[in-house]
Amino acid sequence: GENVEQHPSTLSVQEGDSAVIKCTYSDSASNYFPWYKQELGKRPQLIIDIRSNVGEKKDQRIAVTLNKTAKHFSLHITETQPEDSAVYFCAAGGQGAQKLVFGQGTRLTINP
Amino acid sequence: DAMVIQNPRYQVTQFGKPVTLSCSQTLNHNVMYWYQQKSSQAPKLLFHYYDKDFNNEADTPDNFQSRRPNTSFCFLDIRSPGLGDAAMYLCATSRAGTGEAFFGQGTRLTVV
């Protein structure tokens, strides 16, 4: 089955700097890669996703890149703000809506 | 305009006393998932329904059962809760072919 590894487990950056979180996956059949943000006590919220026919996707300060050959994808947050502090999870799955497998999570702290 | 609704938000149950968590959706999605999330960990998939087809994860304990009487509702039954079953239980839905999962607010289960 699919296995998703996520690094780092914790990340602390100064407000205004960039943050990068990386994930690798094992199943070459996976073709859907979402990123979720989870604030304390709340549900995971989808912030961006990418499908295997695309190498990069951007939405304002957030971007995701995908390297299918190497089986890794990354989340990039630029101009970080205090409200970006949360736990971020990557996931991998098939678009056939079979299961999403989550990475272990990254606790991102933005220091003012 | 809540789309995936979980009840209750907080549930306290006694050790060994059966408990049922519920999830409903207004999205008419054909896939519904149950995830278990323990503190500071990634959501772990317990099982999912693709329409009426039930898909159990290999490592989901027999203590956990699920029912989906119709498209809109899905239940998680824990037959004999142990202290180790205390966690946040997240329900999610998706439309087959899209991949994107929508999460409910979760039910935080405490076992005393």
XYZ file of C-alpha atoms in Angstrom:
224
model
C 0.000 0.000 0.000
C 0.862 3.667 -0.141
C 3.295 5.136 2.376
C 3.793 8.885 2.743
C 6.766 10.405 4.537
C 6.704 14.076 5.531
C 9.528 16.338 6.706
C 10.235 18.223 8.838
C 8.020 17.362 11.779
C 8.379 20.878 13.175
C 9.322 24.097 11.421
C 9.779 27.550 12.865
C 10.250 30.581 10.618
C 10.279 34.332 11.029
C 7.232 36.212 9.861
C 7.699 37.224 6.249
C 10.106 34.397 5.452
C 9.260 31.346 3.357
C 8.436 27.860 4.600
C 8.920 24.612 2.695
C 7.513 21.218 3.660
C 8.425 18.085 1.730
C 6.725 14.742 1.225
C 7.629 11.508 -0.527
C 5.277 8.721 -1.495
C 5.781 5.114 -2.477
C 2.932 4.105 -4.798
C 3.545 5.181 -8.374
C -0.187 4.721 -9.051
C -1.053 7.667 -6.786
C -2.111 10.651 -8.835
C -3.699 13.084 -6.418
C -1.711 15.040 -3.813
C -3.546 17.408 -1.466
C -2.249 19.528 1.360
C -4.342 20.128 4.466
C -3.999 22.741 7.202
C -5.262 21.826 10.639
C -5.581 24.308 13.463
C -5.790 23.099 17.031
C -9.056 21.295 17.697
C -10.385 21.864 14.184
C -10.916 19.782 11.093
C -8.283 19.484 8.351
C -8.936 22.060 5.657
C -7.757 21.620 2.086
C -5.461 24.481 1.113
C -4.121 23.315 -2.230
C -3.879 20.143 -4.280
C -2.083 18.933 -7.367
C -2.762 16.149 -9.809
C -0.174 14.047 -11.547
C -0.520 15.720 -14.923
C 0.723 19.011 -13.454
C 4.196 19.846 -12.136
C 3.411 22.999 -10.210
C 0.394 24.877 -8.956
C 0.178 28.233 -7.230
C -2.530 30.002 -5.267
C -1.474 33.403 -3.953
C 1.194 32.765 -1.285
C 0.935 28.979 -1.507
C 2.483 26.750 -4.150
C 2.914 23.031 -4.567
C 5.417 21.246 -6.791
C 5.327 17.616 -7.855
C 8.105 15.405 -9.185
C 6.475 12.139 -10.260
C 9.746 10.541 -11.283
C 11.238 11.033 -7.847
C 7.861 10.539 -6.122
C 8.041 13.688 -4.070
C 6.012 16.840 -3.699
C 6.481 20.008 -1.701
C 4.469 22.830 -0.201
C 5.871 26.346 -0.374
C 4.442 29.213 1.652
C 5.874 32.663 0.942
C 5.573 35.849 2.999
C 4.471 33.869 6.013
C 2.049 35.393 8.493
C 1.183 34.474 12.102
C -2.128 32.965 10.947
C -0.162 30.422 8.910
C 0.813 28.745 12.190
C -0.841 25.303 12.208
C -0.159 21.650 11.492
C 0.134 20.854 7.796
C -0.482 17.400 6.352
C 0.336 16.145 2.908
C -1.529 13.192 1.476
C -1.447 10.930 -1.544
C -4.187 8.985 -3.226
C -5.943 8.012 -6.403
C -8.466 10.229 -8.106
C -10.833 7.298 -8.104
C -11.583 8.486 -4.580
C -10.014 5.517 -2.993
C -8.246 6.211 0.218
C -6.028 9.167 0.989
C -2.914 8.303 2.976
C -1.572 11.124 5.111
C 1.951 12.129 5.993
C 2.896 12.495 9.647
C 2.321 16.241 9.717
C 4.462 19.346 10.161
C 3.865 21.778 12.980
C 4.618 25.198 11.496
C 5.201 28.114 13.834
C 5.515 31.647 12.519
C 7.465 33.880 14.864
C 6.498 37.574 14.862
C -24.227 25.650 5.147
C -22.325 22.863 6.864
C -21.642 20.099 4.367
C -20.292 17.248 6.476
C -21.800 17.154 9.937
C -20.653 14.993 12.789
C -22.552 14.366 15.981
C -21.830 14.695 18.748
C -18.821 17.028 18.815
C -17.725 15.584 22.140
C -18.548 12.123 23.452
C -17.616 10.618 26.787
C -18.133 6.902 27.176
C -17.289 4.329 29.766
C -14.662 1.688 29.254
C -16.302 -1.228 27.454
C -19.614 0.521 26.810
C -20.641 0.538 23.126
C -20.736 3.938 21.490
C -21.906 5.182 18.102
C -20.673 8.257 16.275
C -22.639 9.680 13.382
C -21.861 11.552 10.201
C -24.181 13.102 7.661
C -23.502 14.940 4.424
C -25.396 17.257 2.133
C -22.926 16.939 -0.758
C -24.371 13.739 -2.231
C -20.856 12.315 -2.399
C -20.628 8.610 -3.019
C -17.510 7.995 -0.932
C -17.459 8.341 2.857
C -14.473 7.776 5.125
C -13.816 7.364 8.823
C -10.448 8.465 10.151
C -9.021 8.209 13.657
C -6.692 10.999 14.732
C -4.773 10.869 17.977
C -3.048 13.883 19.441
C -0.278 15.299 17.232
C -0.621 12.442 14.737
C -1.841 12.114 11.185
C -5.388 10.992 10.474
C -5.443 7.209 10.148
C -7.986 5.670 7.818
C -10.199 3.060 9.493
C -12.488 2.229 6.558
C -14.395 3.776 3.717
C -17.536 3.222 1.692
C -17.627 3.529 -2.074
C -21.383 3.727 -2.525
C -22.521 0.680 -0.566
C -19.237 -1.183 -0.894
C -17.436 -1.349 2.422
C -13.625 -1.261 2.438
C -11.897 -2.093 5.691
C -8.248 -1.263 6.330
C -6.197 -4.336 7.192
C -5.082 -2.963 10.547
C -8.449 -1.648 11.724
C -9.383 -3.533 14.897
C -12.526 -5.679 14.876
C -13.775 -3.478 17.690
C -14.606 -0.859 15.051
C -17.609 -1.349 12.795
C -19.426 0.913 10.374
C -22.834 1.259 8.790
C -24.023 3.317 5.859
C -27.806 3.016 5.605
C -28.042 5.540 2.765
C -25.944 8.025 0.787
C -26.246 10.760 3.387
C -25.460 8.956 6.621
C -22.606 6.894 7.965
C -22.058 5.555 11.478
C -19.014 4.421 13.388
C -19.698 1.830 16.074
C -17.103 1.044 18.708
C -18.250 -2.151 20.340
C -16.075 -2.128 23.454
C -14.108 1.099 23.767
C -10.758 0.913 25.457
C -8.627 3.724 26.827
C -6.531 3.538 23.671
C -9.538 4.399 21.538
C -9.719 7.921 22.904
C -9.137 10.131 19.902
C -10.682 12.547 17.438
C -12.795 10.691 14.884
C -13.090 12.425 11.555
C -15.637 11.688 8.872
C -14.889 12.766 5.314
C -16.600 12.533 1.958
C -15.544 12.764 -1.640
C -16.960 12.376 -5.110
C -15.431 9.476 -6.977
C -13.056 10.726 -9.642
C -12.160 14.004 -7.967
C -10.022 12.900 -5.026
C -10.772 15.935 -2.840
C -11.982 14.955 0.628
C -14.243 17.200 2.716
C -13.949 16.705 6.456
C -16.508 17.075 9.200
C -15.682 18.894 12.426
C -14.840 15.639 14.134
C -16.043 13.928 17.298
C -13.641 13.924 20.213
C -14.108 10.674 22.093
C -13.062 10.337 25.713
C -13.072 6.923 27.405
C -13.320 6.888 31.193
